[in-house]
XYZ file of N, CA, C and O in Angstrom:
736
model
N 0.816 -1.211 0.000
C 0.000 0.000 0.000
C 0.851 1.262 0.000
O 0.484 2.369 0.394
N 1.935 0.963 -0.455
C 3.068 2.232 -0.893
C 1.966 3.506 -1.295
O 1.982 4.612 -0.754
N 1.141 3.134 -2.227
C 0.425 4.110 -2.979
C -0.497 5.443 -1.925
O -1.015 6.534 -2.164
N -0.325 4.666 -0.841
C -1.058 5.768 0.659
C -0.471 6.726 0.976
O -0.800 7.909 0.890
N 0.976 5.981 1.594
C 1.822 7.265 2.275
C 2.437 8.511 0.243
O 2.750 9.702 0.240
N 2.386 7.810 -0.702
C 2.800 8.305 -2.106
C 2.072 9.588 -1.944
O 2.549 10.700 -1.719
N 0.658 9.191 -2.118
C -0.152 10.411 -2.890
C -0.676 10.640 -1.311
O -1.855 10.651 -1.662
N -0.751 10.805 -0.060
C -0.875 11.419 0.995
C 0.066 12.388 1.494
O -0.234 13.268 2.301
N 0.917 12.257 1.127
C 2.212 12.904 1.720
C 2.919 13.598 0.344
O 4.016 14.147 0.442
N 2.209 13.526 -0.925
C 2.633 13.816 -1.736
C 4.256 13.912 -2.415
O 4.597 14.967 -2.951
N 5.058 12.929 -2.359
C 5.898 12.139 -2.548
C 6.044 12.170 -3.844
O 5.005 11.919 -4.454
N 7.056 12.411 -4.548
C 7.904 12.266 -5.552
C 9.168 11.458 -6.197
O 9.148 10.395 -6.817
N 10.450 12.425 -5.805
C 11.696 11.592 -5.900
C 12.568 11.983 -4.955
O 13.287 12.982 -4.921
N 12.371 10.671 -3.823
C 13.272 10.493 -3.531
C 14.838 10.942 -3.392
O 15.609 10.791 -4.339
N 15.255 11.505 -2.145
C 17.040 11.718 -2.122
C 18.069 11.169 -1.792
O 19.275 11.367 -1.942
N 17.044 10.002 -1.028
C 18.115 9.206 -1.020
C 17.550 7.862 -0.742
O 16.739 7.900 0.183
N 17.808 6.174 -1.483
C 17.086 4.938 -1.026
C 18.125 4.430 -0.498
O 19.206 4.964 -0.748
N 18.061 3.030 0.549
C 18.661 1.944 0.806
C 18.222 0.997 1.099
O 17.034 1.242 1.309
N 18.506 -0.532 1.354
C 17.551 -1.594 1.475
C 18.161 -2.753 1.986
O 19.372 -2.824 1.781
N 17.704 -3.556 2.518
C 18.041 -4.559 3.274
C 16.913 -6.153 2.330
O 15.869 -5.630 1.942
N 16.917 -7.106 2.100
C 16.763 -7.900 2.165
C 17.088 -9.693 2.362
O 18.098 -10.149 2.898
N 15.894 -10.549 1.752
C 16.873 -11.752 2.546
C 17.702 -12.844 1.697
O 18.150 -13.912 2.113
N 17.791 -12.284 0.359
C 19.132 -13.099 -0.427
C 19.267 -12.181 -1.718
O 18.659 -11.121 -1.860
N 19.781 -12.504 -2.256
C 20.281 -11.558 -3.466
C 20.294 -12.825 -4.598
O 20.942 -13.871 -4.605
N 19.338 -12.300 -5.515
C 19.222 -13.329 -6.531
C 19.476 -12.840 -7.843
O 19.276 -11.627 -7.906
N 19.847 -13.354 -8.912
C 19.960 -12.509 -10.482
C 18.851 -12.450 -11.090
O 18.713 -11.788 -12.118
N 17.523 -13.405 -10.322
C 16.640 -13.742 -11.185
C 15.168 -13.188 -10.651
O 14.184 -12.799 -11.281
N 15.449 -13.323 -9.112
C 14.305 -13.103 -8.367
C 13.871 -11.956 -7.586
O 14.743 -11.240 -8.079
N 13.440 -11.389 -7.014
C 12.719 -10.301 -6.176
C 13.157 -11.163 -4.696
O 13.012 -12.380 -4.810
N 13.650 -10.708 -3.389
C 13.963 -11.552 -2.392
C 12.559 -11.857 -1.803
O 11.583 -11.143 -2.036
N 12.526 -12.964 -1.026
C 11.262 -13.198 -0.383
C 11.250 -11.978 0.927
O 10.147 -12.053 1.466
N 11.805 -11.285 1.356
C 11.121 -9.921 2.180
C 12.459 -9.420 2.144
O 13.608 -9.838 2.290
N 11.752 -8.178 1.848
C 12.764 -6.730 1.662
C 12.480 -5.543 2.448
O 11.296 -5.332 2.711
N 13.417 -4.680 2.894
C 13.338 -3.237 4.153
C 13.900 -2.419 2.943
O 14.865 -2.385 2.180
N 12.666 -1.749 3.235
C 13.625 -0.073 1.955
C 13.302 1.328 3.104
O 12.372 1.308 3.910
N 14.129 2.303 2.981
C 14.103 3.049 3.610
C 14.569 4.385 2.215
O 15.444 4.504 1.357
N 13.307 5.204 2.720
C 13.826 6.283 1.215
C 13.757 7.630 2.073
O 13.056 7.463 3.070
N 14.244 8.814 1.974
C 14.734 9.670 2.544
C 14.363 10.957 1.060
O 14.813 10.973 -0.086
N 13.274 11.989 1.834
C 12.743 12.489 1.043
C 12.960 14.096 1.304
O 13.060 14.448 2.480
N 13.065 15.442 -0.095
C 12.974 16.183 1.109
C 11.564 17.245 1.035
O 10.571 16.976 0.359
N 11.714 18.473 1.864
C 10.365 19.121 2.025
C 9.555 19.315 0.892
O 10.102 19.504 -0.195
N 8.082 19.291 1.010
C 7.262 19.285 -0.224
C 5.881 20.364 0.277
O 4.927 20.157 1.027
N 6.394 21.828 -0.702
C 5.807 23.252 -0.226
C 6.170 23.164 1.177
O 7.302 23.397 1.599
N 4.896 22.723 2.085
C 4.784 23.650 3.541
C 5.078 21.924 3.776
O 5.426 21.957 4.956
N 5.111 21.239 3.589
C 5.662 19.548 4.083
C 6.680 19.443 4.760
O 7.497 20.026 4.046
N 7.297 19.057 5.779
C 8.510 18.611 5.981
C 9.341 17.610 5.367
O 8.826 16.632 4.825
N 10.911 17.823 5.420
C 11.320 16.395 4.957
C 11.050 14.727 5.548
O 11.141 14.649 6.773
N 10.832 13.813 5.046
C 10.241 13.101 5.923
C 11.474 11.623 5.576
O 12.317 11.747 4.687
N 11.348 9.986 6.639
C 11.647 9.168 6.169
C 10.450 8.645 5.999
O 9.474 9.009 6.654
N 10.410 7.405 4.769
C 9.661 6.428 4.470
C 10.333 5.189 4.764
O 11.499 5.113 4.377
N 9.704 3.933 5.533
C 10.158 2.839 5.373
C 8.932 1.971 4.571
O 7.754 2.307 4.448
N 9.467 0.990 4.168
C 8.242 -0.045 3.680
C 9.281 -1.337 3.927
O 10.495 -1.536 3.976
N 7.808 -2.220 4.074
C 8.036 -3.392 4.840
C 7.639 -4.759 3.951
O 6.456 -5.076 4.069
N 8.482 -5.649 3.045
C 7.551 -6.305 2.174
C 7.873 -7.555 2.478
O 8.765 -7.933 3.237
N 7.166 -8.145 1.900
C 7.000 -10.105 2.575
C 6.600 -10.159 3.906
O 5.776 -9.392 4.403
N 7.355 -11.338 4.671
C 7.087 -11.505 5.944
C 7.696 -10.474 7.134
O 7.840 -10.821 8.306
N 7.960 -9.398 6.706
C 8.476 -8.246 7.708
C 7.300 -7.282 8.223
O 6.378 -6.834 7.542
N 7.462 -7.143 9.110
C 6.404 -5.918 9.598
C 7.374 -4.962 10.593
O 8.414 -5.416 11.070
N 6.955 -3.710 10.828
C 7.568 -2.472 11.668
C 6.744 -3.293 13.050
O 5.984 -4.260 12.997
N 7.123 -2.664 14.026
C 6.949 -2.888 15.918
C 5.497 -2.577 15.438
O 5.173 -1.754 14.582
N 4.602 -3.488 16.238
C 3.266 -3.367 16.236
C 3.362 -2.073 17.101
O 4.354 -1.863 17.799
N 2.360 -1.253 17.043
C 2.000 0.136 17.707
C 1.416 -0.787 19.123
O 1.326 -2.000 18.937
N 1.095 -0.352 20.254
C 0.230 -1.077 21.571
C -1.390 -1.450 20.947
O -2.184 -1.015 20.113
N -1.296 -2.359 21.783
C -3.316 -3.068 21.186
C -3.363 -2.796 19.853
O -4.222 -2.056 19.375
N -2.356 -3.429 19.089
C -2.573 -3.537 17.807
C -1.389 -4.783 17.386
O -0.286 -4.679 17.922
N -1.543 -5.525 16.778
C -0.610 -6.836 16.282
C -0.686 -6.526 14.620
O -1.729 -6.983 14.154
N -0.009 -5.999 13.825
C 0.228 -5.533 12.640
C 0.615 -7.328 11.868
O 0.941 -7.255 10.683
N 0.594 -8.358 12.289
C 0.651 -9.940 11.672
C -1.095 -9.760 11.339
O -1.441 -9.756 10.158
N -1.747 -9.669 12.018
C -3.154 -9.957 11.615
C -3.711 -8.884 10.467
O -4.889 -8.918 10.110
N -2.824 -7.997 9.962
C -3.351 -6.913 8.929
C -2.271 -7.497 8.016
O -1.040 -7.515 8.027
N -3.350 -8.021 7.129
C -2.728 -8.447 5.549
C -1.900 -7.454 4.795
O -0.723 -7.517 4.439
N -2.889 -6.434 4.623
C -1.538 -5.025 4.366
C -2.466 -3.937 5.059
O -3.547 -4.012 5.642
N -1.492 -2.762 4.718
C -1.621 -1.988 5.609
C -0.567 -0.710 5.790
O 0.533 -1.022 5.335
N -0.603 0.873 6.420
C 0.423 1.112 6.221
C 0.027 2.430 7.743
O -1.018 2.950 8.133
N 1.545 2.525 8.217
C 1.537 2.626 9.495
C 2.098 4.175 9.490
O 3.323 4.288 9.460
N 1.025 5.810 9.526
C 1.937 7.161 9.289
C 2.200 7.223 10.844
O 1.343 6.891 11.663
N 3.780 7.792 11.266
C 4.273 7.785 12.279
C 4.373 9.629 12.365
O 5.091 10.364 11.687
N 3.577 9.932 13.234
C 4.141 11.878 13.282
C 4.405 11.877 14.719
O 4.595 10.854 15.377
N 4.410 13.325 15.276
C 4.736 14.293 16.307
C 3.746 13.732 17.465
O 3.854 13.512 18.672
N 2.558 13.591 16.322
C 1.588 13.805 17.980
C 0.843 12.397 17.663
O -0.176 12.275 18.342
N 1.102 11.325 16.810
C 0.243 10.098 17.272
C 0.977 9.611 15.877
O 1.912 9.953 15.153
N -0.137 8.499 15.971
C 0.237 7.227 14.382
C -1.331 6.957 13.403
O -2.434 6.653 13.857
N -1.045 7.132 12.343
C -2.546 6.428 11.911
C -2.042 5.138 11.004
O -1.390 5.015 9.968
N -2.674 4.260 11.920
C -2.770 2.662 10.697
C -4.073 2.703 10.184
O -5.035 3.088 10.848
N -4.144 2.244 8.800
C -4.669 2.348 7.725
C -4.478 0.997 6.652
O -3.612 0.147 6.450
N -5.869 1.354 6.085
C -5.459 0.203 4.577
C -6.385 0.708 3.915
O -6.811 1.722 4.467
N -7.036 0.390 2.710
C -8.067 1.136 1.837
C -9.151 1.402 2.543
O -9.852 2.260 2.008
N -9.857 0.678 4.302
C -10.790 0.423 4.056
C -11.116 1.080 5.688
O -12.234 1.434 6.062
N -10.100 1.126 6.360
C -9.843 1.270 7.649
C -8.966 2.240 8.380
O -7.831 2.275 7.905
N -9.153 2.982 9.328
C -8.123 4.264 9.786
C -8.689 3.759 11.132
O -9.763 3.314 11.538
N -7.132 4.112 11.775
C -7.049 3.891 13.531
C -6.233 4.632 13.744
O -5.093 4.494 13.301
N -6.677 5.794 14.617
C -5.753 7.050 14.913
C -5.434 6.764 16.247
O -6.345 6.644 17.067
N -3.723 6.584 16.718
C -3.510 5.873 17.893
C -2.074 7.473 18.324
O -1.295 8.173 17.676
N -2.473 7.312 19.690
C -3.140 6.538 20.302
C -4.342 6.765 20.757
O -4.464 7.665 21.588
N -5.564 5.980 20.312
C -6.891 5.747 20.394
C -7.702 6.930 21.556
O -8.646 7.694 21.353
N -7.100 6.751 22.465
C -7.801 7.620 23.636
C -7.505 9.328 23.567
O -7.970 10.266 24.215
N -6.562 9.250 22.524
C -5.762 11.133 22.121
C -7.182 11.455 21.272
O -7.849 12.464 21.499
N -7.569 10.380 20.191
C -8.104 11.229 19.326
C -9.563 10.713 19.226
O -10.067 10.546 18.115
N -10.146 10.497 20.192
C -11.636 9.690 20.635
C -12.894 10.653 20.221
O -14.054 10.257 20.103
N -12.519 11.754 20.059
C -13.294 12.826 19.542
C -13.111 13.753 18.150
O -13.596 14.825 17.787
N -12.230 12.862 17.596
C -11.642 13.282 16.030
C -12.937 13.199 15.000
O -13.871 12.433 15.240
N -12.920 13.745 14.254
C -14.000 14.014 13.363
C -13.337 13.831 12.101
O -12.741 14.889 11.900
N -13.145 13.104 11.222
C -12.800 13.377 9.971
C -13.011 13.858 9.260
O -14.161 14.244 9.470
N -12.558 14.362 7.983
C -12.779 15.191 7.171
C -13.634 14.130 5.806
O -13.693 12.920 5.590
N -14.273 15.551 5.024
C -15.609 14.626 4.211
C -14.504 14.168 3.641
O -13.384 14.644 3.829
N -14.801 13.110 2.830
C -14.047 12.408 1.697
C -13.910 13.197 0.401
O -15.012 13.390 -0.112
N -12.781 13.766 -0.354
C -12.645 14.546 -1.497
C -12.623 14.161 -2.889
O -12.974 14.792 -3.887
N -11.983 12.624 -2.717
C -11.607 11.670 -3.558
C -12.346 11.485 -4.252
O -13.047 11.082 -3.325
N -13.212 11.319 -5.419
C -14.239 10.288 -5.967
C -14.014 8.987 -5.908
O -12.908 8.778 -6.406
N -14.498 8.033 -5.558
C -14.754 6.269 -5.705
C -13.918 6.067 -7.058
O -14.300 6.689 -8.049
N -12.873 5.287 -7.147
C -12.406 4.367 -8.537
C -13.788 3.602 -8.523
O -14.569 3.301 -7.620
N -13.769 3.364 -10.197
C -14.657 2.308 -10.378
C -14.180 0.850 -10.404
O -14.806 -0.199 -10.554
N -12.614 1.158 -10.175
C -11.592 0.124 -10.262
C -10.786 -0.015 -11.175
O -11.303 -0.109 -12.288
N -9.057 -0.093 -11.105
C -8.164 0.301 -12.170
C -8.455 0.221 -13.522
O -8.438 1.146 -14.334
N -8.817 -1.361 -13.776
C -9.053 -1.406 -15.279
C -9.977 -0.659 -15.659
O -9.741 -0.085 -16.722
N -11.078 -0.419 -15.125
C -12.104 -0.078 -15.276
C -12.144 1.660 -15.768
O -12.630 2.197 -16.763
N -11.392 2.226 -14.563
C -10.918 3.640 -14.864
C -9.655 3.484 -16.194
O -9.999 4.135 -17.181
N -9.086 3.179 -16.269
C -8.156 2.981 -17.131
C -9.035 3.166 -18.767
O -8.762 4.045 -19.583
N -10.048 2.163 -18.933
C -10.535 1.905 -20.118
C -11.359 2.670 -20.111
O -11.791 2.558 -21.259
N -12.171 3.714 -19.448
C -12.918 4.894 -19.383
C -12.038 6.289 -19.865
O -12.751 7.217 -20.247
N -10.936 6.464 -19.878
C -10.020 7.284 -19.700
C -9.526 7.041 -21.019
O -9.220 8.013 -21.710
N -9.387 5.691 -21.539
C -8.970 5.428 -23.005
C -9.999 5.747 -24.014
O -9.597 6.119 -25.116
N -11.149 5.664 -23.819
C -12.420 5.836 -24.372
C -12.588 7.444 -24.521
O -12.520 8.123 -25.546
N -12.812 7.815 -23.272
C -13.011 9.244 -23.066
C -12.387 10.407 -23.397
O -12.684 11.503 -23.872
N -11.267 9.727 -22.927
C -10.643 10.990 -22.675
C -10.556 11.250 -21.267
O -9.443 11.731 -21.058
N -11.399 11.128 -19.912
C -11.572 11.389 -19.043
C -9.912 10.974 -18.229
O -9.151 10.069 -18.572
N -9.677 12.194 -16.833
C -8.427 11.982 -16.477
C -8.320 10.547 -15.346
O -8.956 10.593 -14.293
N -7.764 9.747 -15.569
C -7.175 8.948 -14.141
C -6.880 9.186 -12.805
O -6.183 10.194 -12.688
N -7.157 8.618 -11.711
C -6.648 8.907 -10.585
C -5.264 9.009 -10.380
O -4.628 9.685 -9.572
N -4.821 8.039 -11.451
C -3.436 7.101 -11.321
C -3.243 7.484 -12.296
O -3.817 6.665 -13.014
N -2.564 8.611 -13.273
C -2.296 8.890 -14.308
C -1.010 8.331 -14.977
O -0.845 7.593 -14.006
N -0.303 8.127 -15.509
C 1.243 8.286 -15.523
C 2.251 8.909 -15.237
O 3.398 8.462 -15.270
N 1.858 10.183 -14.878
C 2.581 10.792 -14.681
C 2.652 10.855 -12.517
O 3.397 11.391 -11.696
N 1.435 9.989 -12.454
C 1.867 10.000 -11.245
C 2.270 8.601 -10.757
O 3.050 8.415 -9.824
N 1.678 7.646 -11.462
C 2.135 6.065 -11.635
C 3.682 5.851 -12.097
O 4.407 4.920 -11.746
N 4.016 6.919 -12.957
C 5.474 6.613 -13.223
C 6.093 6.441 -12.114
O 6.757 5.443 -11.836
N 5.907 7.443 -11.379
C 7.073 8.761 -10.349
C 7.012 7.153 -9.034
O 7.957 6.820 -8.318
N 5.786 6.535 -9.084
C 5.271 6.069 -7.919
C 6.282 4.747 -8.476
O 7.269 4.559 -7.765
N 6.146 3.937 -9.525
C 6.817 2.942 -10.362
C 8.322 3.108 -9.615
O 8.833 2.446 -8.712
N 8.812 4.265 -10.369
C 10.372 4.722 -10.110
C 10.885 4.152 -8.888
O 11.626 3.195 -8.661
N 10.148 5.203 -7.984
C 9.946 5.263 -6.414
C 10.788 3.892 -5.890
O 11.901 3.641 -5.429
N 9.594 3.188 -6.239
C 9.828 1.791 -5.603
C 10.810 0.661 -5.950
O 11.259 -0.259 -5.265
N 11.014 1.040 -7.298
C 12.495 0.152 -8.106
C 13.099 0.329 -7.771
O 13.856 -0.641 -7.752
N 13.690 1.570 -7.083
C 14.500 1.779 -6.554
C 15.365 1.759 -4.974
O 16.375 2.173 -4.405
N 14.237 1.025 -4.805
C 14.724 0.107 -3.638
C 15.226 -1.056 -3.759
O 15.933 -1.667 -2.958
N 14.681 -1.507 -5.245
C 15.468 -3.069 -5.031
C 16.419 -2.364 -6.140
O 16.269 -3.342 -6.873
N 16.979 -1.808 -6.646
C 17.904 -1.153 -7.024
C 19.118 -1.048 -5.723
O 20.251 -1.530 -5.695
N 18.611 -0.479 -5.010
C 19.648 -0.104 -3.574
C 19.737 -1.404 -3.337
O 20.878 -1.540 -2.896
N 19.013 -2.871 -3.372
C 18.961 -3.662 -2.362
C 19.923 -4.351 -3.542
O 20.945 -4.894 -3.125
N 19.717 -4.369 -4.751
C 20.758 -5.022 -5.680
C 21.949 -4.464 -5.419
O 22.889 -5.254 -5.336
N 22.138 -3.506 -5.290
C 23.735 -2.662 -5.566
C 24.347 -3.278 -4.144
O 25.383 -3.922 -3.974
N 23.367 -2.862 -3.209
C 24.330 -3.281 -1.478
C 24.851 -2.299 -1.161
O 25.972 -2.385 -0.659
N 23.957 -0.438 -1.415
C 24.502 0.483 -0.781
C 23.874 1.391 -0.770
O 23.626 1.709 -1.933
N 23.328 2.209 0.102
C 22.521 3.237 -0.090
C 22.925 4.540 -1.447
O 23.996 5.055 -1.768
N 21.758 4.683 -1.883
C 22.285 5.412 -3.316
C 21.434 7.009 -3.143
O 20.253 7.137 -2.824
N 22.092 7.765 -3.353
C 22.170 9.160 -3.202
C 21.508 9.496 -4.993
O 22.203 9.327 -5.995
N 19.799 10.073 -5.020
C 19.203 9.610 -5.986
C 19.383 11.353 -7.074
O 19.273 12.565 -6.892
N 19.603 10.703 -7.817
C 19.428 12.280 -9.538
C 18.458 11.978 -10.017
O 18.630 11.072 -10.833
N 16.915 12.468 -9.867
C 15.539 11.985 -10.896
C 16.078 12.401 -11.998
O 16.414 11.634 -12.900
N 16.227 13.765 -12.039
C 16.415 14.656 -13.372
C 16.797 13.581 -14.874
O 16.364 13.248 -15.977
N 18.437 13.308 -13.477
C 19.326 12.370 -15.044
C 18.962 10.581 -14.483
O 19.303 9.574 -15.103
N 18.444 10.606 -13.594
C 18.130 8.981 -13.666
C 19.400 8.149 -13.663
O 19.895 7.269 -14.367
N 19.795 9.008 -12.246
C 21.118 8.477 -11.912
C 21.312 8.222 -10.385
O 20.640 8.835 -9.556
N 22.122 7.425 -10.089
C 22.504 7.411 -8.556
C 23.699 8.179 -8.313
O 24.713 7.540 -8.594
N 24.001 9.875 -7.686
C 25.264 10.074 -7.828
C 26.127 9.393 -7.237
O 27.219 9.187 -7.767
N 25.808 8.903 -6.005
C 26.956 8.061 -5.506
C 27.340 6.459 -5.970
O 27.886 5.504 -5.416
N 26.848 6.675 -7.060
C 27.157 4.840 -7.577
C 26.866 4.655 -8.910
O 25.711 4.477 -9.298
N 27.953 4.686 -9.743
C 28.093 4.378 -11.428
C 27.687 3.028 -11.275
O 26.792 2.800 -12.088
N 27.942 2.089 -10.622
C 27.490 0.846 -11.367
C 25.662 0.663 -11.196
O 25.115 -0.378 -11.559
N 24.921 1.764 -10.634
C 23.894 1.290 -10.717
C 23.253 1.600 -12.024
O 22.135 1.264 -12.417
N 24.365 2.456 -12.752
C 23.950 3.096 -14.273
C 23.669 1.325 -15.213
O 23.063 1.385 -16.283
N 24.068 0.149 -14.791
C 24.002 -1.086 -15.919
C 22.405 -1.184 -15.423
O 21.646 -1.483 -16.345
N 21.777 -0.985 -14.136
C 20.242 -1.339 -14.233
C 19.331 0.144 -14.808
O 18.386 0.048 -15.591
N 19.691 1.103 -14.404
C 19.150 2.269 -15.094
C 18.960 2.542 -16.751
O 17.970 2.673 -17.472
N 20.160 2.557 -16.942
C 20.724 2.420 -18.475
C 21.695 1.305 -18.981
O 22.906 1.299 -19.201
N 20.682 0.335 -19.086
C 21.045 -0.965 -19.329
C 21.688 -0.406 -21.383
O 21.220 0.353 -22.232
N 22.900 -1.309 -21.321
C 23.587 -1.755 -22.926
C 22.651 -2.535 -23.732
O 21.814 -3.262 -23.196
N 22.751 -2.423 -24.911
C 21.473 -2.638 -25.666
C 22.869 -3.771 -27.048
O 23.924 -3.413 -27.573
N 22.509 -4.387 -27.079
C 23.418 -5.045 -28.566
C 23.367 -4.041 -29.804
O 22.445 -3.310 -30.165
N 24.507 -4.209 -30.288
C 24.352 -3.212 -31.770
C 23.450 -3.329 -32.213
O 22.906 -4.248 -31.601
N 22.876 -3.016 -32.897
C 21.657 -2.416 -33.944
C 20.176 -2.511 -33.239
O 19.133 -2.773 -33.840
N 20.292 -2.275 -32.010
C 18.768 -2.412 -31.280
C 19.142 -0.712 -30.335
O 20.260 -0.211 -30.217
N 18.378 -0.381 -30.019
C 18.048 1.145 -29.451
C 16.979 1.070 -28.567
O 16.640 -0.107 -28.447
N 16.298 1.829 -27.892
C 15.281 1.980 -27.029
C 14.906 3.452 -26.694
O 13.985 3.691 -25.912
């Protein structure tokens, strides 16, 4: 549920990723991976960290909450409390701080559901929630953790040039060599 803290916190690119997982394969995605991306201020936003937690890993359950029994899920950590969340559910902890919280109306319109919006949008014309231009940024985002987790070093990120400055060799997964007479 990357896509929560993304477009909540309004999230872009990244300044810096690194990653931890549990084998390093040529072929495979590891069975659970720790990315940690390091972002900075956005307008009146502060700079913030992001962690994400994939496979069998989870962050410290918050109190009266066991984060194993939430299939997914995603956990905002601030100043004055935590909200766990998933598409369907918000728990503003700690529980007894915010017992009189009122939420705000919903702004969003309802997806009718990806494909669904997708092929309305192809038809129409009509805009996406998930456009490309924000699906890219969100795409990027996240490769680039197993990018860090391939290399084995935290990488100091260039959106602009789609580079890691602190690490030329991550230029063979970025800008992969192509055989003579093929281009991209």
């Amino acid at each position: 549920l990357i896509d929560l803290p993304f477009w909540a916190l309004k999230l872009r690119d990244p300044l810096t990723v690194e990653a931890e997982g549990s084998h390093l394969s040529p072929e495979s995605y590891p069975h659970w991976l720790i990315v940690h991306w390091e972002h900075p201020a956005r307008g009146d936003m502060p700079p913030l960290k992001l962690h994400w937690y994939d496979g069998n890993q989870r962050p410290k359950s918050p109190p009266g909450h066991d984060l194993k029994k939430w299939s997914i899920g995603v956990l905002f950590v601030g100043d004055k409390g935590m909200l766990l969340a998933d598409y369907n559910r918000r728990i503003l902890l700690p529980e007894a701080d915010f017992k009189d919280f009122k939420p705000p109306k919903a702004w969003i319109p309802p997806s009718p559901g990806h494909w669904k919006e997708w092929v309305l949008g192809c038809k129409t014309g009509s805009p996406t929630l998930c456009n490309f231009d924000y699906s890219g940024k969100l795409i990027e985002h996240n490769l680039l953790g197993t990018l860090a987790f391939r290399i084995g070093k935290k990488l100091e990120w260039n959106a602009k040039n789609l580079k890691a400055k602190n690490c030329p060799e991550a230029d063979l997964y970025t800008r992969p060599k192509y055989r003579e007479g093929w281009t991209l």
